[in-house]
Short mmCIF file of C-alpha atoms in Angstrom, two decimals:
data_model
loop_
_atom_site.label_atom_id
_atom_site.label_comp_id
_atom_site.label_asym_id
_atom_site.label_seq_id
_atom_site.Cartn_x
_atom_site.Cartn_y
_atom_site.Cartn_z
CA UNK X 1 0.00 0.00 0.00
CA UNK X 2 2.60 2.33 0.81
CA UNK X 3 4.46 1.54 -2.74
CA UNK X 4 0.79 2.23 -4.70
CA UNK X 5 0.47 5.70 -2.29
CA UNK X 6 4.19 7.00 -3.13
CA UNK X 7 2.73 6.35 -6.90
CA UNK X 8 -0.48 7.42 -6.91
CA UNK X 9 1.55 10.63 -5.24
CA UNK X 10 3.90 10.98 -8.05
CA UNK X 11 1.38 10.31 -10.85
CA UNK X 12 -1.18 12.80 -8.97
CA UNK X 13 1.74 15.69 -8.48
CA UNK X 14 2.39 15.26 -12.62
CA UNK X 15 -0.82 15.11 -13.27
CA UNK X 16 -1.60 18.18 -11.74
CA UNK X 17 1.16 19.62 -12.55
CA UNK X 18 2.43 22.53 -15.03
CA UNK X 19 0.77 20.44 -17.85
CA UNK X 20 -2.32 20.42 -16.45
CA UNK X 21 -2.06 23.92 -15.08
CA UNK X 22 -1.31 25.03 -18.32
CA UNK X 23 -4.08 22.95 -20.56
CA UNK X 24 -6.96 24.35 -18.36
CA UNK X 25 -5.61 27.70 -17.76
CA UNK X 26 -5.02 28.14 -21.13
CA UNK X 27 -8.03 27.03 -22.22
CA UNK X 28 -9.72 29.81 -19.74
CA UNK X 29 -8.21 32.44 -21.51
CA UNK X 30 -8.79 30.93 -24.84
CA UNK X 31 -12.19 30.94 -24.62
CA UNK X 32 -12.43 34.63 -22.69
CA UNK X 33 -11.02 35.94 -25.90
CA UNK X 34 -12.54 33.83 -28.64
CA UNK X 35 -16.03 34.43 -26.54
CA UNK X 36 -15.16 38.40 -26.16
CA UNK X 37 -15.55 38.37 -22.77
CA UNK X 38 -18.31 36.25 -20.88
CA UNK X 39 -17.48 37.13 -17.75
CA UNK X 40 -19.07 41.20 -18.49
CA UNK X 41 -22.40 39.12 -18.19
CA UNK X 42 -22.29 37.89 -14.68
CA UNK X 43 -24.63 39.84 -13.57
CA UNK X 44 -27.11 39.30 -15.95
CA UNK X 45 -26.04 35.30 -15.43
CA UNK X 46 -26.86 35.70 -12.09
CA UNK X 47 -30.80 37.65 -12.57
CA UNK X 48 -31.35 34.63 -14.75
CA UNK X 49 -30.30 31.71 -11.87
CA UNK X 50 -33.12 33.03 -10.02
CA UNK X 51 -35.80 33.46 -12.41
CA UNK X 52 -38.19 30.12 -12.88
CA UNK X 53 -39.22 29.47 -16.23
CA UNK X 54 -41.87 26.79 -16.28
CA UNK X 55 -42.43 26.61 -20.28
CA UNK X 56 -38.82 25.51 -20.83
CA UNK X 57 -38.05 22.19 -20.66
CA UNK X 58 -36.11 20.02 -18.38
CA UNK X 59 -36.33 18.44 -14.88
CA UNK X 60 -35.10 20.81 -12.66
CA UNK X 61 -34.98 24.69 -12.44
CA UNK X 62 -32.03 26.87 -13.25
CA UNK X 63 -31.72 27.82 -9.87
CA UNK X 64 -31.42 24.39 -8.61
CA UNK X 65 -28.99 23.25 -11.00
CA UNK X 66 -26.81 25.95 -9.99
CA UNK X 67 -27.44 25.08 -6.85
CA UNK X 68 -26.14 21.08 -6.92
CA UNK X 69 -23.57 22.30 -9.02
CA UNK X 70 -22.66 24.79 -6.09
CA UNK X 71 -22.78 22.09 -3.39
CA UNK X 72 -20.36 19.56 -5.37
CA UNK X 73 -17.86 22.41 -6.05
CA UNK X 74 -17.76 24.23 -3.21
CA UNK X 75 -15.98 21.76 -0.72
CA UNK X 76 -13.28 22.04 2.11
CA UNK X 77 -11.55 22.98 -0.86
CA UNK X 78 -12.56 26.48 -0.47
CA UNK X 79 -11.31 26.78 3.12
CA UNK X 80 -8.48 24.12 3.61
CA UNK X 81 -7.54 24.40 0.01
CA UNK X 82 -6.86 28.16 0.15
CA UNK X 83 -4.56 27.89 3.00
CA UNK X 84 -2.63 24.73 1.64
CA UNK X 85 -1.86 27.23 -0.74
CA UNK X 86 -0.82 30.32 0.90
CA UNK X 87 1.15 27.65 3.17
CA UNK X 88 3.13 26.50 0.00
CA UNK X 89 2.77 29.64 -2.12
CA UNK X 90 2.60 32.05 0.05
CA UNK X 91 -0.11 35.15 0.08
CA UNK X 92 0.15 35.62 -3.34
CA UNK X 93 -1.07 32.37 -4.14
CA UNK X 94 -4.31 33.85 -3.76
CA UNK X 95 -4.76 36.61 -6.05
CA UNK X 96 -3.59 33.77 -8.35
CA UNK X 97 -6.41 31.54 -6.86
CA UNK X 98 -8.85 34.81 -7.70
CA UNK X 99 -7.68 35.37 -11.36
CA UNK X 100 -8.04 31.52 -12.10
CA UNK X 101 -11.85 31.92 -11.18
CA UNK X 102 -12.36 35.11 -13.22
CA UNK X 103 -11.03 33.52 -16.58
CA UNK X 104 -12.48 30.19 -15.74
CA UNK X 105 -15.52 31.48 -15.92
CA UNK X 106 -15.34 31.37 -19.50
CA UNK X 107 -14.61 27.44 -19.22
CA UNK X 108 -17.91 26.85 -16.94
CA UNK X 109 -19.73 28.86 -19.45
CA UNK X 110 -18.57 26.35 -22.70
CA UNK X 111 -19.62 23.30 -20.79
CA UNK X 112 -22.49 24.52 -19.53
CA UNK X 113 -23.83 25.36 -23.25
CA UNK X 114 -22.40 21.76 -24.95
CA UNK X 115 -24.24 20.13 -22.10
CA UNK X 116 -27.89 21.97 -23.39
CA UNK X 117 -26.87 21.71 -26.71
CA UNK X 118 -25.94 18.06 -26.80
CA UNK X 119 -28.42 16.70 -23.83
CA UNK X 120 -31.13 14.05 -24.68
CA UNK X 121 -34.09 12.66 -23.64
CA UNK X 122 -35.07 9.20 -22.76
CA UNK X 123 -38.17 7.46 -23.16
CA UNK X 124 -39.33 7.73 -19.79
CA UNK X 125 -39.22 11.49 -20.13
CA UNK X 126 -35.69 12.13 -18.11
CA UNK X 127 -32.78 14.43 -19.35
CA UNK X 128 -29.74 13.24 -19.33
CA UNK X 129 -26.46 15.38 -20.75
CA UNK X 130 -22.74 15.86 -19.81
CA UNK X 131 -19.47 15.90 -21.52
CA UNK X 132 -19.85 11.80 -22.56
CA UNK X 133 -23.11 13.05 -24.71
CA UNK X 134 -21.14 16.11 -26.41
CA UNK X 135 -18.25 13.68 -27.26
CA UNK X 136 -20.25 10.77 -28.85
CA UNK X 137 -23.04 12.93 -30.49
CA UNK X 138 -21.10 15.87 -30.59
CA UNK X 139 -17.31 14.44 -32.03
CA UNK X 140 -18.57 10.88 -32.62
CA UNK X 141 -16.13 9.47 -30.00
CA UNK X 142 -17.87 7.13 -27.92
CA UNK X 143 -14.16 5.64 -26.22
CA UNK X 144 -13.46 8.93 -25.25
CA UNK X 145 -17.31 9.46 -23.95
CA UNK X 146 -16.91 5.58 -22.09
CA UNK X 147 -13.67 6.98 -20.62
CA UNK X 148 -14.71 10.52 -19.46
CA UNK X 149 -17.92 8.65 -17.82
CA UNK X 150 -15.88 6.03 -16.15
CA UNK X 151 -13.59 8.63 -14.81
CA UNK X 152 -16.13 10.23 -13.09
CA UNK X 153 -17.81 7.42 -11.60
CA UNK X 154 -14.99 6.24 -9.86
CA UNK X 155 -13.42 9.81 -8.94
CA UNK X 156 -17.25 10.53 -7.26
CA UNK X 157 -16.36 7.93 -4.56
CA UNK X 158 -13.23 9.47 -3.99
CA UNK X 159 -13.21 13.47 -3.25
CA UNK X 160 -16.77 13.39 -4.09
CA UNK X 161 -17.16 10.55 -1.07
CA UNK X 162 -14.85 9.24 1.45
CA UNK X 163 -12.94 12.74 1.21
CA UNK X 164 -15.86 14.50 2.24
CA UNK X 165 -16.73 11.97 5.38
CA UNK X 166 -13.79 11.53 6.15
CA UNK X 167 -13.58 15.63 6.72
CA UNK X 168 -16.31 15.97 8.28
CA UNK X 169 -15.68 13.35 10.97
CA UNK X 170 -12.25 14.50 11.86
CA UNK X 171 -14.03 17.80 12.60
CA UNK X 172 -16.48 16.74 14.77
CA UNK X 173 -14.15 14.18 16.64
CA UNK X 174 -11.64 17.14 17.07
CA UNK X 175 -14.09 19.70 18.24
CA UNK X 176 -16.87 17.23 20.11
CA UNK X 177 -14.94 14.27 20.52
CA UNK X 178 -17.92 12.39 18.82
CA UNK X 179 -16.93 8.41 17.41
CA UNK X 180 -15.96 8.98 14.09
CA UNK X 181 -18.22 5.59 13.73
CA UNK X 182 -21.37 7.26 14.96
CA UNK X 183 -20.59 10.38 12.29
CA UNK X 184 -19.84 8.39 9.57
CA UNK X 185 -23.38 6.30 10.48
CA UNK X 186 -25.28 9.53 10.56
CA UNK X 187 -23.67 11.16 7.65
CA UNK X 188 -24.31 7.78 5.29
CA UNK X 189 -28.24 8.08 6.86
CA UNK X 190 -29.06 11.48 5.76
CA UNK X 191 -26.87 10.83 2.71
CA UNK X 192 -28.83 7.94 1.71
CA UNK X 193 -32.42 10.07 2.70
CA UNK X 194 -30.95 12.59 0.03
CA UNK X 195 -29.72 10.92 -2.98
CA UNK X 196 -32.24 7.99 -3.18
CA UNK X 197 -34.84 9.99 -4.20
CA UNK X 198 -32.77 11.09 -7.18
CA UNK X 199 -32.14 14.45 -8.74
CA UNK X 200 -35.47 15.92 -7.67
CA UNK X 201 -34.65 15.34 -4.46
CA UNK X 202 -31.09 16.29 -4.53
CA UNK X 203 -31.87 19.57 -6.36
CA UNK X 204 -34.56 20.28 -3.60
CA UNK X 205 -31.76 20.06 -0.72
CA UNK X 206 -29.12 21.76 -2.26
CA UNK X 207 -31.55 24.60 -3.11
CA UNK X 208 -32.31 25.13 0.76
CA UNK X 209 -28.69 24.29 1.91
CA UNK X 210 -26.15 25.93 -0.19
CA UNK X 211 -27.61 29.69 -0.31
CA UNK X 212 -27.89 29.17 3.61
CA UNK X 213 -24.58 27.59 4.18
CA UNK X 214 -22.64 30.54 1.97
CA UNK X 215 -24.67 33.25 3.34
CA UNK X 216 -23.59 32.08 6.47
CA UNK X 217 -19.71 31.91 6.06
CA UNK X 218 -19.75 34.69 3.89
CA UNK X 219 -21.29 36.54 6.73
CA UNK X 220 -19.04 35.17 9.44
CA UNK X 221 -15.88 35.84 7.19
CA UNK X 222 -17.07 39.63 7.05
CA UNK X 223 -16.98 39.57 10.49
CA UNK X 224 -13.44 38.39 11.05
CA UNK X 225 -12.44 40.44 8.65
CA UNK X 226 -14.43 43.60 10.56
CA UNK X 227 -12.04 42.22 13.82
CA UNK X 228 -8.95 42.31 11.82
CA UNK X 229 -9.85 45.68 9.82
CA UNK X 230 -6.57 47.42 10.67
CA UNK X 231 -4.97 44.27 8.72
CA UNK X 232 -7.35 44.13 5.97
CA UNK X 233 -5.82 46.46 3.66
CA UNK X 234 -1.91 45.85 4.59
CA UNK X 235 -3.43 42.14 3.62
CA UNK X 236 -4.71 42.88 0.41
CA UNK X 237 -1.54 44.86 -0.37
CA UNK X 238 0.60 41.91 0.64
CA UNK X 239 -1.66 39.37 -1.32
CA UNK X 240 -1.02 41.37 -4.73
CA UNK X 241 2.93 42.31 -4.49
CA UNK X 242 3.71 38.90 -3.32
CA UNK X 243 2.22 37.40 -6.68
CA UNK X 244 4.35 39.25 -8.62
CA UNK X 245 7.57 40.02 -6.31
CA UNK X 246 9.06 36.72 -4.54
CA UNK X 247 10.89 39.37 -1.82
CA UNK X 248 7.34 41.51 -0.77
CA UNK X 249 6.10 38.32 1.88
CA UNK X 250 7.19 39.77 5.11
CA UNK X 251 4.26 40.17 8.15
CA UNK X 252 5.40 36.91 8.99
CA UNK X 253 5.37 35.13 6.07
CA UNK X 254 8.33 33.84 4.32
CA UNK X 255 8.94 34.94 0.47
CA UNK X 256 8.10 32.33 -2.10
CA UNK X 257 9.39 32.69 -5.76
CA UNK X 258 6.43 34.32 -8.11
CA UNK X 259 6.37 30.34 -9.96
CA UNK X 260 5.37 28.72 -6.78
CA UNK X 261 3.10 31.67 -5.79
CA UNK X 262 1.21 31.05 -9.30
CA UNK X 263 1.42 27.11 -9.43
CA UNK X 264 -0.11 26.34 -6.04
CA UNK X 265 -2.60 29.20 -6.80
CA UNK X 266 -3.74 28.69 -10.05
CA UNK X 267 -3.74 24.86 -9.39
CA UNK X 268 -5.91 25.19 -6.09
CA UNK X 269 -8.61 27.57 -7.86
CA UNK X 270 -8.70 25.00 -10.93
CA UNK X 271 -9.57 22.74 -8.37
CA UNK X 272 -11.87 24.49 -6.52
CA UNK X 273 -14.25 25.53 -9.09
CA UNK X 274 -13.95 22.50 -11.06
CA UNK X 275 -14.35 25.10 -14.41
CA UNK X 276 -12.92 22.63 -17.15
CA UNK X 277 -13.32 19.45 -15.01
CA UNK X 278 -16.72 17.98 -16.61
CA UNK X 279 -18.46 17.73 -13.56
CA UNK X 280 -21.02 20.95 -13.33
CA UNK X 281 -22.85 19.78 -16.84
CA UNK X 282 -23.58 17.18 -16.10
CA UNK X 283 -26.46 18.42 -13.73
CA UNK X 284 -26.68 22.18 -15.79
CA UNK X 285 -28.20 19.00 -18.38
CA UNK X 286 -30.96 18.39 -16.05
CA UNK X 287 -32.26 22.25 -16.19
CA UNK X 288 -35.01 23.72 -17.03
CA UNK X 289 -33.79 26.19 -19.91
CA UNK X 290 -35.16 27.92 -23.49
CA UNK X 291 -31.66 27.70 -25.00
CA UNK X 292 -28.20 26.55 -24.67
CA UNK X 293 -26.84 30.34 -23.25
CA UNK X 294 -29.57 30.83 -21.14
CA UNK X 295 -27.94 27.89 -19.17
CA UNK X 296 -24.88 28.62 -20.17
CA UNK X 297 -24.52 31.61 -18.54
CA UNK X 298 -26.54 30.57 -15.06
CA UNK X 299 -23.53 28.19 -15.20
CA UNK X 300 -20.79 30.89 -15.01
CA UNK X 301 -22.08 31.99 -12.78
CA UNK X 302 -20.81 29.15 -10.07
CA UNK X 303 -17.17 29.78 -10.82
CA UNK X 304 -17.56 33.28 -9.76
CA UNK X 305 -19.39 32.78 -6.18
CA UNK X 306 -17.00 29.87 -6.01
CA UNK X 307 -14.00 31.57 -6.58
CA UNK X 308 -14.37 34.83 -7.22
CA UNK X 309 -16.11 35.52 -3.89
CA UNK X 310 -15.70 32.51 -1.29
CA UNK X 311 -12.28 31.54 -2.09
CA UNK X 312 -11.26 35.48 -1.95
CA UNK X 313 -12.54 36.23 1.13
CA UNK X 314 -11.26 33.15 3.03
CA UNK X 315 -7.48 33.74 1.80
CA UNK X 316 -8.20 37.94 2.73
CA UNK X 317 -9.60 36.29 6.32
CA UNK X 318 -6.40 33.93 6.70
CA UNK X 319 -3.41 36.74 5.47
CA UNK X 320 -5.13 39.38 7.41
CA UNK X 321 -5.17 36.96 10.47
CA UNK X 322 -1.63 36.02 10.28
CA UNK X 323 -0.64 39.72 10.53
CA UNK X 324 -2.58 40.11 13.16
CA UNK X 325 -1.23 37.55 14.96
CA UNK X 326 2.18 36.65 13.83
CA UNK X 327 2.12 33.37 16.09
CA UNK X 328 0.01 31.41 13.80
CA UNK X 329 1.86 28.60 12.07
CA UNK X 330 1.59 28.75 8.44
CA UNK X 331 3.63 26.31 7.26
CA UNK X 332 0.77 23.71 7.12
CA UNK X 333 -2.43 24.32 5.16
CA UNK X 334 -5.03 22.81 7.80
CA UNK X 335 -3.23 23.63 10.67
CA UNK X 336 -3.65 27.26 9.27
CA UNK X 337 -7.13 27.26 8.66
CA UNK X 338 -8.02 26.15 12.11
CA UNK X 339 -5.63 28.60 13.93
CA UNK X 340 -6.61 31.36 12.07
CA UNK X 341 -10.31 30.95 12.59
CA UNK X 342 -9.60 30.13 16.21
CA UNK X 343 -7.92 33.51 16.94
CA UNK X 344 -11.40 35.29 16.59
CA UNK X 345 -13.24 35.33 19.35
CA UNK X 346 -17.40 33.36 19.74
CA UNK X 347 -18.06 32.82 16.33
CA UNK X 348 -14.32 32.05 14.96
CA UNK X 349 -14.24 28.22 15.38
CA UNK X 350 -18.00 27.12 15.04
CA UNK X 351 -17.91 29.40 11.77
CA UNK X 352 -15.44 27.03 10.64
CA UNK X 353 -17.03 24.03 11.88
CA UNK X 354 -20.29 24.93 10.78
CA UNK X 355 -18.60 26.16 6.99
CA UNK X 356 -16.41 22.59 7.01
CA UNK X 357 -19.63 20.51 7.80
CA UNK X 358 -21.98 21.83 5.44
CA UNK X 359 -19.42 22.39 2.58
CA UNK X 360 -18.15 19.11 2.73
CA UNK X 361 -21.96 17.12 3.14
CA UNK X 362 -23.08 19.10 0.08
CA UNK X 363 -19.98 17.74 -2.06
CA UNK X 364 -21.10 14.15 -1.53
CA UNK X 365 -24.79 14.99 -2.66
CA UNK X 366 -23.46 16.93 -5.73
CA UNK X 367 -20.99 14.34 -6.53
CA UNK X 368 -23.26 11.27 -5.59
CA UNK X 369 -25.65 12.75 -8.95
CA UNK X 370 -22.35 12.88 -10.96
CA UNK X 371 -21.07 9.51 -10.59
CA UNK X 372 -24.58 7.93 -11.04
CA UNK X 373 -24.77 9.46 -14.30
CA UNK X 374 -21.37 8.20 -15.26
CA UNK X 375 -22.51 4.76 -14.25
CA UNK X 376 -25.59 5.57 -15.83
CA UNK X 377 -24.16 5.90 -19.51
CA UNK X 378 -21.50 3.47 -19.42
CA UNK X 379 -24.17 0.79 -17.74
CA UNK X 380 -27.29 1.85 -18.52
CA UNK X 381 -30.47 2.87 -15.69
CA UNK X 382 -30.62 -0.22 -13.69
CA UNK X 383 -27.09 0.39 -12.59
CA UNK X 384 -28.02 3.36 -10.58
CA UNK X 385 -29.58 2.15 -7.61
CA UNK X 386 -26.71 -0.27 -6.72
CA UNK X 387 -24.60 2.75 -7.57
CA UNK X 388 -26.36 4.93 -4.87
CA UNK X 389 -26.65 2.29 -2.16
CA UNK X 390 -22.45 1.42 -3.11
CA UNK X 391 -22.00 5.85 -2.26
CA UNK X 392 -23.94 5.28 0.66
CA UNK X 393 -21.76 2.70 2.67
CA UNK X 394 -18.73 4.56 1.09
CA UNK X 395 -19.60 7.43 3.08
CA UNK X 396 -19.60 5.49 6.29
CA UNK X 397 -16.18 3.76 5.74
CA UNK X 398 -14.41 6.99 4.27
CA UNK X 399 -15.07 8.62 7.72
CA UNK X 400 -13.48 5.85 9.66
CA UNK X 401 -10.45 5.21 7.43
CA UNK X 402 -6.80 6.56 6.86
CA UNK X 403 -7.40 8.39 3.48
CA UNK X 404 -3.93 8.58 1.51
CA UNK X 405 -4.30 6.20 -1.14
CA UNK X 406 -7.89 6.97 -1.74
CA UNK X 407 -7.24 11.07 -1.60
CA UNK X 408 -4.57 10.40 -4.89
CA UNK X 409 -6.35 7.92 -6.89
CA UNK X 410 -8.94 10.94 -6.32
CA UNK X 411 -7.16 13.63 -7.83
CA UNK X 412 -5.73 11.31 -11.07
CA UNK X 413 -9.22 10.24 -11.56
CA UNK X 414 -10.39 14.26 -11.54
CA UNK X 415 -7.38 15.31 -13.88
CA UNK X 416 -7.95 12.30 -16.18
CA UNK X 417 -11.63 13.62 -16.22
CA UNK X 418 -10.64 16.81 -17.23
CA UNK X 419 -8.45 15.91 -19.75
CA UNK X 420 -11.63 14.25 -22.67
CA UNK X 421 -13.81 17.54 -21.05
CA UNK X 422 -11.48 20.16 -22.52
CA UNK X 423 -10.89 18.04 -25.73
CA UNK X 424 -14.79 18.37 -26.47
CA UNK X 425 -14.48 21.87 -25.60
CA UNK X 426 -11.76 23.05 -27.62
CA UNK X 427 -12.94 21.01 -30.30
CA UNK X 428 -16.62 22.12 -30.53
CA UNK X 429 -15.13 25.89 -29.82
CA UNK X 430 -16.91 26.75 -33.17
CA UNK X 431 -20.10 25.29 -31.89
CA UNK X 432 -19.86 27.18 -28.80
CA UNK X 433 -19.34 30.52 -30.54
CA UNK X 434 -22.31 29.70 -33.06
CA UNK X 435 -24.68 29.66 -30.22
CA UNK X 436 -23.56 32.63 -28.61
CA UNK X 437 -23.77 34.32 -31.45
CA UNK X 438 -27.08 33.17 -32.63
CA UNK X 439 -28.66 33.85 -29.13
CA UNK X 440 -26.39 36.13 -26.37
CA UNK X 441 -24.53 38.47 -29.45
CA UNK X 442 -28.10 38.93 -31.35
CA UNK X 443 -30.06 39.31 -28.09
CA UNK X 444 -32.21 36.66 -27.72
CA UNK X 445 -31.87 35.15 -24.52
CA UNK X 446 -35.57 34.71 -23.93
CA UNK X 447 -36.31 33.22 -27.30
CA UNK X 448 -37.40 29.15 -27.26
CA UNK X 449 -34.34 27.11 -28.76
CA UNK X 450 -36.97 25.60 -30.96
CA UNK X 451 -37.92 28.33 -32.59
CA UNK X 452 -34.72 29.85 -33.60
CA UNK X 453 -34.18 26.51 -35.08
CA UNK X 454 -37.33 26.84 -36.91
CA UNK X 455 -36.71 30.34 -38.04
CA UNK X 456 -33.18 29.74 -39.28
CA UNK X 457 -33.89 26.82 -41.60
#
């Protein structure tokens, strides 16, 4: 076990690597320019995500799409992740973190559109859609579809699964000194009331939990930063002129060069908001939408609260705490979080428990939907049952297990999804920009895909 770990290590740190960091970051800036700009519609992506549109088809509505999408992507990631890598980039791993959320948004937007465009429905009236259904119908490469789906359904029981558990019941044996057995048996109960009802059910949860759960941190992170105000700014400062500068650290920090600044921060906000990964259309299939855009942009519009707002505020929360109190110890990621929360006073360490818990139980529902689909297409509808009940007892034994080998098969499993995702993308680019033009550049937005069809034949 220890020989498959040190590989799955070394195949996971390649992996994720420069190549990698360069293939999806590259493709987030392709697709900025060659789509002039996406991300000047957020705002108008993010009046649509709450507007329900009953004549559109679909089985869910926009709003709780984004919302599933949400709770799979927004994970410990956003809190642990950040500090890992201000820990091993420094502060100015974060404005890289930031900037690799603003141009992904571009990404989320492509996939979001090719999963519309290229969904389908079955005879019993379902949608299904994802990056498998834009490479077979869309490219005509079914191995490449088979591989992306398998990918995904074993990389959902992985940081979708026993990652998650496993998080949460360190956090409540640490804080409560709870049985990580009785945790992981609760956890794998109301996982198992969730997901076995199916995307309806899933949708309907992560509608009522994820607005709640981010309001909340987002709320208690304004706080700490109110506490460390006379930091705030000297943070931000640091943040920027450490990305580009590998001698402007100081406030306690040690200087890291500007490479490992942008490699651990571009990396961790590629894996935060999953932009480029394959994951989000599969449910942004499921929604209720007129056209391909319309979705498209509701889409986009995760990487930016992902990124753009969550993962920004907790690395301004965790620099501005280390100047404020130059004792913490930032040379480990999690150790970080937890002491820099801790140093605010009442709401400091429940905020984190509280934004740990509910992040982390939202990623398995998100990524229990994802992996049944995999299984789904490469298996076919009877599969999917088994599939949930298989999740279910995952959940229990990933929060009472040591999690090394299963955390790196993880992350090669999420990279080797990403790799046939951003292959469809790139190569149905021109597809991408014929819809945008057809309904976002001409103003249409609220017309019926159907009837543009119509018109334009």
């Amino acid at each position: 076990m220890d020989y498959l770990n040190d590989l799955l290590t070394d195949i996971s740190g390649w992996l994720w690597g420069w190549p990698m960091v360069i293939l999806l970051l590259g493709t987030h800036i392709y697709l900025t320019i060659l789509l002039r700009f996406p991300q000047r519609y957020i705002f108008k992506a993010i009046r649509l995500s709450v507007k329900r549109d009953k004549q559109a088809t679909g089985d869910v509505s926009q709003f709780a799409s984004l919302a599933t999408a949400l709770a799979a992507t927004i994970g410990t990631g956003n809190i642990v992740g950040v500090a890992t890598a201000i820990a091993l980039g420094g502060p100015g791993a974060v404005l890289w973190c930031w900037l690799t959320g603003v141009f992904g948004i571009s990404t989320k937007y492509a996939e979001g559109l090719l999963a519309i465009k290229y969904r389908h429905k079955k005879a019993d009236g379902k949608i299904i859609g994802g990056p498998m259904y834009a490479l077979e119908y869309g490219l005509g490469w079914k191995w490449l579809a088979v591989l992306f789906a398998l990918f995904t359904a074993v990389a959902a029981f992985g940081i979708g699964n026993s990652v998650q558990a496993n998080a949460i019941a360190t956090v409540v044996y640490e804080g409560y000194n709870i049985s990580p057995y009785i945790t992981g048996a609760v956890v794998a109960v109301l996982t198992g009331l969730v997901v076995l009802g199916g995307v309806k059910s899933i949708a309907r949860v992560c509608s009522t939990l994820v607005p709640m759960m981010a309001l909340f941190y987002i709320v208690g992170c304004l706080y700490i930063i109110w506490v460390n105000i006379d930091y705030v700014w000297p943070a931000i400062q640091l943040i920027c002129q450490s990305a580009f500068s590998p001698h402007a650290a100081g406030g306690g920090f040690v200087g890291t060069s500007v490479m490992m600044a942008a490699r651990f921060g571009i990396a961790r906000g590629l894996f935060s908001n999953e932009s480029g990964l394959g994951s989000a259309p599969i449910v942004a299939a499921a929604a209720q939408t007129r056209n391909p855009v319309r979705q498209a942009l509701v889409s986009s519009s995760g990487t930016f609260w992902d990124t753009v707002v969550i993962c920004a505020i907790t690395g301004i929360v965790i620099v501005s705490s280390v100047l404020h109190f130059p004792d913490i110890d930032f040379s480990n990621g999690a150790a970080l979080t937890h002491m820099a929360f801790s140093k605010i006073p009442v709401v400091g360490k429940p905020l984190l428990t509280f934004g740990l818990l509910t992040f982390a139980f939202s990623t398995i529902l998100g990524w229990c939907y994802y992996g049944e689909k995999g299984m789904e297409y490469l298996k076919g509808r009877a599969w999917v049952r088994p599939y949930r009940l298989a999740f279910i007892i995952v959940v229990f034994i990933g929060s009472v297990m040591q999690l090394g080998v299963v955390w790196n098969l993880a992350d090669c499993m999420n990279a080797l999804m990403a790799i046939p995702n951003l292959i469809s993308i790139l190569a149905l680019s021109g597809i991408i920009v014929h819809e945008t033009r057809k309904y976002l550049w001409r103003d249409r937005l609220d017309r019926m895909d159907d009837a543009i069809n119509e018109e334009e034949q």
